[in-house]
Amino acid sequence: MNRKLFCSFFFCMPFCGLVAQNLQIRLQDGSKAAVIGATLRLADRADSTKKMYAVADTAGTAQFKVTFGKQYLLEVTSIGFKPFRKLLSPTENQSSFTFLMEADKTTLNEVVVTAPKPLIQQEDDKTIVDPEPLANSSTSAMEVMEKIPGVFIDPDGNIYLSSTTPATVYINGREQKLSTADIASLLKNLPPNSIAKIEILRTPSARFDASGSGGVVNVILKKGVKIGVTGSVNAGMNQGRYGNQLLGVTVNNNDGKKTSYVVVNYNRRNSYDQVETDRPFTLDSLLSQRSYTTTPSQTFYTGFGMGFTPSKKWEFNFDDRISWNQYRSSAENHNEISRLSVDKLVVENVNQLASKTKAFLFNQDVSTKYKIDTLGSEVTAEASYSFSTNQSTQLFSTDYLLPARFSTSGDGDIGNNRHSFSARTDFKYLFPQKLVVEAGLKTAFQWFENDTKYFNVISAIRRADVVRTRQFDYHENINAAYVQGSKTFSAFTLKAGVRLETTSMDGRQRIPTDTSFRLKRADVFPYVYLSRRLAKIAGYEMRGYLVYRRSITRPVYEYLNPSQRYLDQYLFETGNPTLRPQFTQNIEANISVEERPIFAIGKNYTSDIFTNVVYQDPKNPSVAFRTYDNLGKNEETYFRLMGAIPPGGKYFFVVGTQYNHNKYEGLYEGKPLTFQRGSWSIFTFHQLKLDNRSTLSLNGFVRLNGQLQFYELSNFGGLNMNINRRFFNRKMTVTMSMNDIFYTLRNEFTLKQGSVTASGMRQGDTRRFGLNLVYNFGIRKKEERTNMMNFESLEKSVN
């Protein structure tokens, strides 16, 4: 499918129905301060079944799409304020209203706010996921991610929005400069109820870093947004083959101009990873490996922050996150080499590895915002610093059973330290005639140091292992500037931008050999976004979107370092210093109804694609080495189809399917490579209100003919179910959950790369039964004395 077909599909859609216009509602308290987080419901008086919902933003405003000349009923509720109702008749001359909300002198316990929110919502070029229905049955942010329809997480913790490149993980809009294992650990330690929303950007705009070839997953954490002191206590456990336990406390405080929050969470986890692999390395020899690894761990996580709003124009925020993790892993790998012609076992040995690791992560964010006007024009500036360290001690041994000989053993110390700093400023200005201009600058630095020392013990003599011992450091600096603008023309909205990034990489290995390298380059990344109102069916607005962007995936130093990393006597890893960055061009067209995505079709064009490959040692066929290489180009074609019953009633669901087809063309081991495979994913989420206090939820997915880079996966999937009930005036929620009920998250794989072929199976401790308790509490602030001479009307409207 080419670009012309996308354009024809997009612009040939019919357009009918009435034209919707913007209605703006602004909410203020008695001191003219913005009322944040209020719930608004707008209903068409002529047809009360047509209802729209919104939540007031940090400026106390909310917007609706309405038809001028019609009459609407507005209902507003907010904690700490009396609810009110108002009939509105918006016109072209009066499309903005301001209302004063009256303080409610009742206690917080007597205020209950309910508003249905969609699980998945389309907002311009990003998809918004409401984590609340998923968090009730989850013990971490990672488990919430695993339950999002259409998102796939592999056993190593990579998050995939498509099947080619993992997504980039952001927290509060900032990229996490961490390894895949560190990001997975961070998400596993984030409490599920600390997430406000999750943004999924499959084609992020020029405002985001160009390194998001696989898209961006942005986790927005909660802050103190309620009046007074509120919070929750969370305790839970789940049991598979091994058990997990958690305990957490969250406290929020908001007195109007100042906000603060504290999150404390403790986790104890244990799981296993079982891998079975069969690899022929000659026509008559087969290597069979069976490994089993357990990883018991305990983690302490805390997050805290403060916000200050000295005036209506200025806002300051300070946020910290600290994570301390200690885990022990125990792995056993059983190796057998058989001679197939005589069906005889000729080699048998067992590798054992015990590791003890202490990991510490510290992150600090500082940001400020200046509101230029009440339309939304603003200037923001933020800086972020993070430090992570991993210190590991390993003990390893090999027992030789056939042919029998003395065992070998050894030990190692691994130290990793990573510092990263970034600073950015963004400017947004709203001009008349619906023109928005954005621009920004960013700089990011990263320093990484590794010091690995290994020793072998042979005949009771401890000697340095020169093959495994290494020491290197790596420095990276990326500078960026972008500009983009958006303009609304009747039924169309056009946004276009461009981003310039300069990259500087400097790596040096000191031990065992000098593999220093330097890389400097500058690249330009265009972005185009177009949306259009297509039709109005049964009162629901249908809108189409067309998005294009160019992005980059840079190899990190571990991929470039040519030093050998010993895994076992049959496999080692090495980097590729000639590895080039890969570039991806993505174009996608999608359709949403009432901001709910229903259909998307797109294509990724990737050049110089690099991926993990396995080569066989030409000098020793029994040994293979794993590295990264540029293989040529890849074309990925995909489409998604989703349907849902909107929330708010007794039952709602989301169901969808996605098809991905990948085609690789290039060279492998100097020979032409052609590889293509198509896979289907089916995903669903259901929620049923059993009564006014109990809810039953069901979610799951199935992947058919799955693919992970060059690994072909068998059919697999998972089904999860949970039921929760509220007690004590809805303050406590008790949830019972069952994850991977039928134990089907088992990946059988085959690998066919040139002279290397392999097959096997991988599974983990995914079937679990759990119990989770959440208790919410709140303390109202003492009411300030009101001004008895203030006789302003409860409701005041302005043009």
mmCIF file of C-alpha atoms in Angstrom, residues 460-775:
data_model
loop_
_atom_site.group_PDB
_atom_site.id
_atom_site.type_symbol
_atom_site.label_atom_id
_atom_site.label_comp_id
_atom_site.label_asym_id
_atom_site.label_seq_id
_atom_site.Cartn_x
_atom_site.Cartn_y
_atom_site.Cartn_z
ATOM 1 C CA ALA A 460 42.428 -23.896 43.831
ATOM 2 C CA ILE A 461 44.321 -21.049 42.129
ATOM 3 C CA ARG A 462 42.367 -17.836 41.439
ATOM 4 C CA ARG A 463 43.433 -16.094 38.232
ATOM 5 C CA ALA A 464 42.073 -13.108 36.352
ATOM 6 C CA ASP A 465 39.813 -14.004 33.417
ATOM 7 C CA VAL A 466 41.077 -11.790 30.600
ATOM 8 C CA VAL A 467 38.178 -12.798 28.304
ATOM 9 C CA ARG A 468 35.398 -11.552 30.571
ATOM 10 C CA THR A 469 37.166 -8.687 32.371
ATOM 11 C CA ARG A 470 36.525 -5.284 30.808
ATOM 12 C CA GLN A 471 36.342 -1.594 31.601
ATOM 13 C CA PHE A 472 34.819 1.157 29.502
ATOM 14 C CA ASP A 473 33.124 4.531 29.631
ATOM 15 C CA TYR A 474 30.692 6.206 27.270
ATOM 16 C CA HIS A 475 29.571 9.823 26.809
ATOM 17 C CA GLU A 476 26.650 11.082 24.757
ATOM 18 C CA ASN A 477 25.286 14.550 23.985
ATOM 19 C CA ILE A 478 22.161 15.220 21.928
ATOM 20 C CA ASN A 479 21.029 18.779 21.185
ATOM 21 C CA ALA A 480 17.725 19.570 19.520
ATOM 22 C CA ALA A 481 15.619 22.453 18.246
ATOM 23 C CA TYR A 482 12.131 22.285 16.796
ATOM 24 C CA VAL A 483 9.373 24.489 15.466
ATOM 25 C CA GLN A 484 5.844 23.516 14.510
ATOM 26 C CA GLY A 485 2.547 25.234 13.904
ATOM 27 C CA SER A 486 -1.092 24.226 13.660
ATOM 28 C CA LYS A 487 -4.003 25.919 11.971
ATOM 29 C CA THR A 488 -7.712 25.076 11.825
ATOM 30 C CA PHE A 489 -9.475 25.659 8.499
ATOM 31 C CA SER A 490 -13.192 24.999 8.873
ATOM 32 C CA ALA A 491 -13.356 21.182 9.097
ATOM 33 C CA PHE A 492 -9.569 20.724 8.825
ATOM 34 C CA THR A 493 -6.725 21.010 11.331
ATOM 35 C CA LEU A 494 -3.176 21.039 9.954
ATOM 36 C CA LYS A 495 -0.057 20.711 12.094
ATOM 37 C CA ALA A 496 3.434 20.656 10.592
ATOM 38 C CA GLY A 497 6.871 20.886 12.118
ATOM 39 C CA VAL A 498 10.511 20.024 11.814
ATOM 40 C CA ARG A 499 13.113 18.939 14.373
ATOM 41 C CA LEU A 500 16.888 19.251 14.109
ATOM 42 C CA GLU A 501 19.079 17.009 16.259
ATOM 43 C CA THR A 502 22.841 16.846 16.583
ATOM 44 C CA THR A 503 24.397 13.709 18.042
ATOM 45 C CA SER A 504 27.809 13.280 19.632
ATOM 46 C CA MET A 505 28.939 9.858 20.913
ATOM 47 C CA ASP A 506 32.306 9.163 22.496
ATOM 48 C CA GLY A 507 33.141 5.687 23.773
ATOM 49 C CA ARG A 508 36.358 4.154 25.007
ATOM 50 C CA GLN A 509 37.137 0.688 26.254
ATOM 51 C CA ARG A 510 40.247 0.508 28.406
ATOM 52 C CA ILE A 511 40.349 -3.235 29.169
ATOM 53 C CA PRO A 512 41.028 -5.664 27.525
ATOM 54 C CA THR A 513 41.734 -3.640 24.368
ATOM 55 C CA ASP A 514 41.251 -0.056 23.269
ATOM 56 C CA THR A 515 38.092 0.189 21.148
ATOM 57 C CA SER A 516 37.668 3.953 21.253
ATOM 58 C CA PHE A 517 35.342 5.601 18.742
ATOM 59 C CA ARG A 518 33.725 8.974 18.163
ATOM 60 C CA LEU A 519 30.586 9.769 16.223
ATOM 61 C CA LYS A 520 29.110 13.144 15.312
ATOM 62 C CA ARG A 521 26.147 13.774 13.039
ATOM 63 C CA ALA A 522 23.222 16.115 12.422
ATOM 64 C CA ASP A 523 19.796 15.027 11.160
ATOM 65 C CA VAL A 524 16.497 16.667 10.242
ATOM 66 C CA PHE A 525 13.126 15.081 11.084
ATOM 67 C CA PRO A 526 9.916 16.458 9.489
ATOM 68 C CA TYR A 527 6.440 15.936 10.921
ATOM 69 C CA VAL A 528 2.981 16.486 9.360
ATOM 70 C CA TYR A 529 -0.426 15.956 10.976
ATOM 71 C CA LEU A 530 -3.825 16.535 9.352
ATOM 72 C CA SER A 531 -7.259 15.933 10.850
ATOM 73 C CA ARG A 532 -10.698 16.424 9.385
ATOM 74 C CA ARG A 533 -14.303 16.081 10.467
ATOM 75 C CA LEU A 534 -15.656 13.328 8.239
ATOM 76 C CA ALA A 535 -19.280 12.841 9.208
ATOM 77 C CA LYS A 536 -21.819 12.893 11.982
ATOM 78 C CA ILE A 537 -23.684 9.647 12.510
ATOM 79 C CA ALA A 538 -26.521 9.365 15.049
ATOM 80 C CA GLY A 539 -25.206 12.489 16.757
ATOM 81 C CA TYR A 540 -21.631 11.178 17.061
ATOM 82 C CA GLU A 541 -18.808 13.024 15.330
ATOM 83 C CA MET A 542 -16.487 10.978 13.140
ATOM 84 C CA ARG A 543 -13.024 12.399 12.591
ATOM 85 C CA GLY A 544 -10.102 11.272 10.436
ATOM 86 C CA TYR A 545 -6.381 11.750 11.009
ATOM 87 C CA LEU A 546 -3.323 11.496 8.773
ATOM 88 C CA VAL A 547 0.159 11.555 10.359
ATOM 89 C CA TYR A 548 3.703 11.371 8.978
ATOM 90 C CA ARG A 549 7.088 11.501 10.719
ATOM 91 C CA ARG A 550 10.715 10.557 10.222
ATOM 92 C CA SER A 551 12.589 9.167 13.245
ATOM 93 C CA ILE A 552 15.909 7.588 14.211
ATOM 94 C CA THR A 553 17.114 4.690 16.358
ATOM 95 C CA ARG A 554 20.700 5.133 17.535
ATOM 96 C CA PRO A 555 22.888 2.198 18.576
ATOM 97 C CA VAL A 556 24.011 2.468 22.175
ATOM 98 C CA TYR A 557 27.587 1.764 23.204
ATOM 99 C CA GLU A 558 26.853 -1.819 24.263
ATOM 100 C CA TYR A 559 25.859 -2.506 20.632
ATOM 101 C CA LEU A 560 29.063 -0.902 19.296
ATOM 102 C CA ASN A 561 31.684 -2.272 21.698
ATOM 103 C CA PRO A 562 33.523 -5.124 19.896
ATOM 104 C CA SER A 563 34.811 -6.758 23.085
ATOM 105 C CA GLN A 564 33.590 -10.326 23.623
ATOM 106 C CA ARG A 565 31.179 -11.011 26.497
ATOM 107 C CA TYR A 566 31.264 -14.657 27.534
ATOM 108 C CA LEU A 567 27.828 -16.245 28.148
ATOM 109 C CA ASP A 568 28.739 -19.922 28.174
ATOM 110 C CA GLN A 569 31.156 -22.198 26.385
ATOM 111 C CA TYR A 570 28.831 -22.329 23.368
ATOM 112 C CA LEU A 571 27.737 -18.707 23.020
ATOM 113 C CA PHE A 572 29.224 -15.244 23.476
ATOM 114 C CA GLU A 573 28.190 -11.668 22.681
ATOM 115 C CA THR A 574 30.086 -8.963 20.843
ATOM 116 C CA GLY A 575 29.306 -5.485 19.580
ATOM 117 C CA ASN A 576 29.696 -4.103 16.070
ATOM 118 C CA PRO A 577 31.660 -0.809 15.828
ATOM 119 C CA THR A 578 30.516 -0.301 12.205
ATOM 120 C CA LEU A 579 26.819 -0.319 13.184
ATOM 121 C CA ARG A 580 24.887 2.551 11.597
ATOM 122 C CA PRO A 581 21.721 4.201 13.003
ATOM 123 C CA GLN A 582 18.436 3.182 11.438
ATOM 124 C CA PHE A 583 15.878 5.656 10.095
ATOM 125 C CA THR A 584 12.132 5.096 9.976
ATOM 126 C CA GLN A 585 9.431 6.918 8.045
ATOM 127 C CA ASN A 586 5.943 6.275 9.370
ATOM 128 C CA ILE A 587 2.649 7.257 7.791
ATOM 129 C CA GLU A 588 -0.691 6.423 9.414
ATOM 130 C CA ALA A 589 -4.331 7.206 8.735
ATOM 131 C CA ASN A 590 -6.921 6.599 11.435
ATOM 132 C CA ILE A 591 -10.537 7.324 12.286
ATOM 133 C CA SER A 592 -12.153 8.030 15.648
ATOM 134 C CA VAL A 593 -15.735 8.529 16.776
ATOM 135 C CA GLU A 594 -16.284 10.957 19.648
ATOM 136 C CA GLU A 595 -12.505 10.831 20.247
ATOM 137 C CA ARG A 596 -12.561 7.038 20.519
ATOM 138 C CA PRO A 597 -10.222 5.307 18.004
ATOM 139 C CA ILE A 598 -11.933 2.723 15.805
ATOM 140 C CA PHE A 599 -9.685 2.166 12.774
ATOM 141 C CA ALA A 600 -6.084 2.814 11.715
ATOM 142 C CA ILE A 601 -3.891 1.762 8.825
ATOM 143 C CA GLY A 602 -0.233 2.593 8.428
ATOM 144 C CA LYS A 603 3.157 1.743 7.057
ATOM 145 C CA ASN A 604 6.724 1.983 8.381
ATOM 146 C CA TYR A 605 9.684 2.285 6.023
ATOM 147 C CA THR A 606 12.940 1.508 7.841
ATOM 148 C CA SER A 607 16.384 1.752 6.243
ATOM 149 C CA ASP A 608 19.687 0.440 7.612
ATOM 150 C CA ILE A 609 17.661 -1.622 10.071
ATOM 151 C CA PHE A 610 19.807 -3.163 12.781
ATOM 152 C CA THR A 611 18.745 -6.082 14.889
ATOM 153 C CA ASN A 612 20.094 -8.823 17.103
ATOM 154 C CA VAL A 613 21.607 -11.572 14.956
ATOM 155 C CA VAL A 614 23.392 -14.873 15.627
ATOM 156 C CA TYR A 615 26.402 -16.008 13.600
ATOM 157 C CA GLN A 616 28.229 -19.309 13.765
ATOM 158 C CA ASP A 617 31.982 -19.228 14.414
ATOM 159 C CA PRO A 618 33.595 -20.413 11.136
ATOM 160 C CA LYS A 619 36.580 -21.860 13.043
ATOM 161 C CA ASN A 620 34.520 -23.719 15.656
ATOM 162 C CA PRO A 621 31.002 -24.768 14.552
ATOM 163 C CA SER A 622 29.978 -25.590 18.126
ATOM 164 C CA VAL A 623 30.339 -21.919 19.116
ATOM 165 C CA ALA A 624 28.010 -19.110 18.040
ATOM 166 C CA PHE A 625 28.212 -15.421 18.762
ATOM 167 C CA ARG A 626 25.393 -12.909 19.152
ATOM 168 C CA THR A 627 25.815 -9.384 17.831
ATOM 169 C CA TYR A 628 23.999 -6.533 16.049
ATOM 170 C CA ASP A 629 24.155 -5.845 12.337
ATOM 171 C CA ASN A 630 22.588 -3.636 9.669
ATOM 172 C CA LEU A 631 20.621 -6.001 7.450
ATOM 173 C CA GLY A 632 19.080 -3.686 4.872
ATOM 174 C CA LYS A 633 15.529 -2.389 4.869
ATOM 175 C CA ASN A 634 12.177 -3.353 6.310
ATOM 176 C CA GLU A 635 8.618 -2.473 5.351
ATOM 177 C CA GLU A 636 5.935 -2.957 7.962
ATOM 178 C CA THR A 637 2.277 -2.663 7.022
ATOM 179 C CA TYR A 638 -0.346 -2.725 9.758
ATOM 180 C CA PHE A 639 -3.953 -1.933 10.565
ATOM 181 C CA ARG A 640 -6.011 -1.783 13.751
ATOM 182 C CA LEU A 641 -9.746 -2.119 14.197
ATOM 183 C CA MET A 642 -11.438 -1.362 17.512
ATOM 184 C CA GLY A 643 -14.992 -1.241 18.779
ATOM 185 C CA ALA A 644 -16.514 -0.437 22.151
ATOM 186 C CA ILE A 645 -19.632 0.219 24.156
ATOM 187 C CA PRO A 646 -19.045 3.570 25.911
ATOM 188 C CA PRO A 647 -18.675 3.427 29.715
ATOM 189 C CA GLY A 648 -21.329 4.796 32.019
ATOM 190 C CA GLY A 649 -23.792 1.951 31.910
ATOM 191 C CA LYS A 650 -23.861 -1.421 33.576
ATOM 192 C CA TYR A 651 -21.579 -3.017 30.992
ATOM 193 C CA PHE A 652 -18.953 -1.766 28.602
ATOM 194 C CA PHE A 653 -16.237 -3.388 26.544
ATOM 195 C CA VAL A 654 -13.368 -2.686 24.174
ATOM 196 C CA VAL A 655 -12.447 -5.244 21.531
ATOM 197 C CA GLY A 656 -9.980 -4.930 18.692
ATOM 198 C CA THR A 657 -7.577 -6.590 16.339
ATOM 199 C CA GLN A 658 -4.278 -5.618 14.747
ATOM 200 C CA TYR A 659 -2.471 -7.110 11.770
ATOM 201 C CA ASN A 660 1.251 -6.583 11.155
ATOM 202 C CA HIS A 661 3.155 -7.684 8.070
ATOM 203 C CA ASN A 662 6.943 -7.306 7.974
ATOM 204 C CA LYS A 663 9.154 -7.715 4.948
ATOM 205 C CA TYR A 664 12.950 -7.652 5.253
ATOM 206 C CA GLU A 665 15.316 -7.293 2.300
ATOM 207 C CA GLY A 666 19.092 -7.126 2.615
ATOM 208 C CA LEU A 667 22.225 -9.172 3.176
ATOM 209 C CA TYR A 668 22.984 -11.777 5.843
ATOM 210 C CA GLU A 669 26.391 -13.483 6.023
ATOM 211 C CA GLY A 670 27.125 -11.887 2.652
ATOM 212 C CA LYS A 671 24.114 -13.550 1.015
ATOM 213 C CA PRO A 672 20.757 -12.030 -0.051
ATOM 214 C CA LEU A 673 18.162 -12.052 2.708
ATOM 215 C CA THR A 674 14.413 -12.048 2.122
ATOM 216 C CA PHE A 675 12.149 -12.628 5.085
ATOM 217 C CA GLN A 676 8.486 -11.800 5.556
ATOM 218 C CA ARG A 677 5.822 -12.749 8.050
ATOM 219 C CA GLY A 678 2.349 -11.568 8.975
ATOM 220 C CA SER A 679 0.852 -11.819 12.454
ATOM 221 C CA TRP A 680 -2.550 -11.127 14.001
ATOM 222 C CA SER A 681 -3.309 -9.833 17.484
ATOM 223 C CA ILE A 682 -6.769 -9.881 19.048
ATOM 224 C CA PHE A 683 -7.330 -8.008 22.314
ATOM 225 C CA THR A 684 -10.286 -7.173 24.511
ATOM 226 C CA PHE A 685 -11.382 -5.574 27.791
ATOM 227 C CA HIS A 686 -14.789 -6.073 29.475
ATOM 228 C CA GLN A 687 -16.294 -4.570 32.608
ATOM 229 C CA LEU A 688 -19.619 -5.504 34.190
ATOM 230 C CA LYS A 689 -21.186 -3.742 37.178
ATOM 231 C CA LEU A 690 -22.684 -6.541 39.255
ATOM 232 C CA ASP A 691 -24.301 -4.002 41.596
ATOM 233 C CA ASN A 692 -23.546 -0.473 42.809
ATOM 234 C CA ARG A 693 -20.519 -1.735 44.783
ATOM 235 C CA SER A 694 -19.147 -4.684 42.772
ATOM 236 C CA THR A 695 -17.494 -4.866 39.350
ATOM 237 C CA LEU A 696 -16.285 -7.785 37.269
ATOM 238 C CA SER A 697 -13.510 -7.172 34.698
ATOM 239 C CA LEU A 698 -12.031 -9.396 32.011
ATOM 240 C CA ASN A 699 -9.138 -8.647 29.685
ATOM 241 C CA GLY A 700 -6.877 -10.658 27.429
ATOM 242 C CA PHE A 701 -5.180 -11.066 24.071
ATOM 243 C CA VAL A 702 -4.240 -13.683 21.496
ATOM 244 C CA ARG A 703 -1.306 -13.389 19.078
ATOM 245 C CA LEU A 704 -1.323 -15.605 15.998
ATOM 246 C CA ASN A 705 1.888 -16.290 14.033
ATOM 247 C CA GLY A 706 3.756 -13.892 16.280
ATOM 248 C CA GLN A 707 7.114 -12.373 15.410
ATOM 249 C CA LEU A 708 9.893 -10.799 17.471
ATOM 250 C CA GLN A 709 12.612 -9.526 15.138
ATOM 251 C CA PHE A 710 13.772 -12.711 13.303
ATOM 252 C CA TYR A 711 12.238 -15.086 15.826
ATOM 253 C CA GLU A 712 9.031 -16.732 14.632
ATOM 254 C CA LEU A 713 6.683 -17.334 17.554
ATOM 255 C CA SER A 714 3.900 -19.844 17.912
ATOM 256 C CA ASN A 715 0.353 -18.822 18.834
ATOM 257 C CA PHE A 716 0.109 -17.554 22.405
ATOM 258 C CA GLY A 717 -1.955 -15.244 24.597
ATOM 259 C CA GLY A 718 -3.342 -14.641 28.046
ATOM 260 C CA LEU A 719 -6.665 -14.159 29.821
ATOM 261 C CA ASN A 720 -7.008 -12.170 33.059
ATOM 262 C CA MET A 721 -10.049 -11.697 35.282
ATOM 263 C CA ASN A 722 -10.744 -9.748 38.464
ATOM 264 C CA ILE A 723 -13.657 -8.850 40.673
ATOM 265 C CA ASN A 724 -13.713 -5.961 43.138
ATOM 266 C CA ARG A 725 -16.112 -4.720 45.758
ATOM 267 C CA ARG A 726 -16.244 -1.495 47.747
ATOM 268 C CA PHE A 727 -16.770 -1.328 51.499
ATOM 269 C CA PHE A 728 -16.951 1.274 54.297
ATOM 270 C CA ASN A 729 -18.849 3.963 52.434
ATOM 271 C CA ARG A 730 -16.822 3.193 49.278
ATOM 272 C CA LYS A 731 -13.541 4.019 50.989
ATOM 273 C CA MET A 732 -12.116 0.500 50.703
ATOM 274 C CA THR A 733 -11.853 -1.548 47.521
ATOM 275 C CA VAL A 734 -11.050 -5.263 47.695
ATOM 276 C CA THR A 735 -9.982 -6.948 44.448
ATOM 277 C CA MET A 736 -9.456 -10.627 43.695
ATOM 278 C CA SER A 737 -7.568 -11.307 40.461
ATOM 279 C CA MET A 738 -6.477 -14.184 38.256
ATOM 280 C CA ASN A 739 -3.776 -13.558 35.635
ATOM 281 C CA ASP A 740 -3.009 -15.852 32.694
ATOM 282 C CA ILE A 741 -5.787 -18.185 33.824
ATOM 283 C CA PHE A 742 -5.093 -20.904 31.252
ATOM 284 C CA TYR A 743 -1.287 -20.583 31.428
ATOM 285 C CA THR A 744 -0.998 -19.768 27.729
ATOM 286 C CA LEU A 745 1.733 -17.092 27.878
ATOM 287 C CA ARG A 746 4.227 -19.630 26.600
ATOM 288 C CA ASN A 747 6.396 -18.678 23.634
ATOM 289 C CA GLU A 748 7.589 -21.412 21.318
ATOM 290 C CA PHE A 749 10.063 -20.000 18.807
ATOM 291 C CA THR A 750 12.115 -20.894 15.750
ATOM 292 C CA LEU A 751 15.110 -19.021 14.362
ATOM 293 C CA LYS A 752 16.410 -19.390 10.815
ATOM 294 C CA GLN A 753 19.278 -17.026 10.039
ATOM 295 C CA GLY A 754 21.692 -18.094 7.358
ATOM 296 C CA SER A 755 23.699 -21.033 8.686
ATOM 297 C CA VAL A 756 22.156 -20.739 12.172
ATOM 298 C CA THR A 757 18.895 -22.502 12.972
ATOM 299 C CA ALA A 758 17.348 -23.007 16.387
ATOM 300 C CA SER A 759 14.054 -23.825 18.034
ATOM 301 C CA GLY A 760 12.833 -23.734 21.588
ATOM 302 C CA MET A 761 10.425 -22.516 24.232
ATOM 303 C CA ARG A 762 10.316 -19.751 26.836
ATOM 304 C CA GLN A 763 7.892 -19.311 29.694
ATOM 305 C CA GLY A 764 7.704 -17.574 33.049
ATOM 306 C CA ASP A 765 5.713 -17.373 36.274
ATOM 307 C CA THR A 766 2.726 -15.698 34.608
ATOM 308 C CA ARG A 767 -0.277 -17.588 36.032
ATOM 309 C CA ARG A 768 -1.048 -15.870 39.328
ATOM 310 C CA PHE A 769 -3.923 -15.496 41.761
ATOM 311 C CA GLY A 770 -3.985 -12.327 43.828
ATOM 312 C CA LEU A 771 -5.731 -10.209 46.428
ATOM 313 C CA ASN A 772 -5.431 -6.424 46.620
ATOM 314 C CA LEU A 773 -6.856 -3.901 49.139
ATOM 315 C CA VAL A 774 -6.992 -0.120 48.675
ATOM 316 C CA TYR A 775 -8.260 2.218 51.397
#
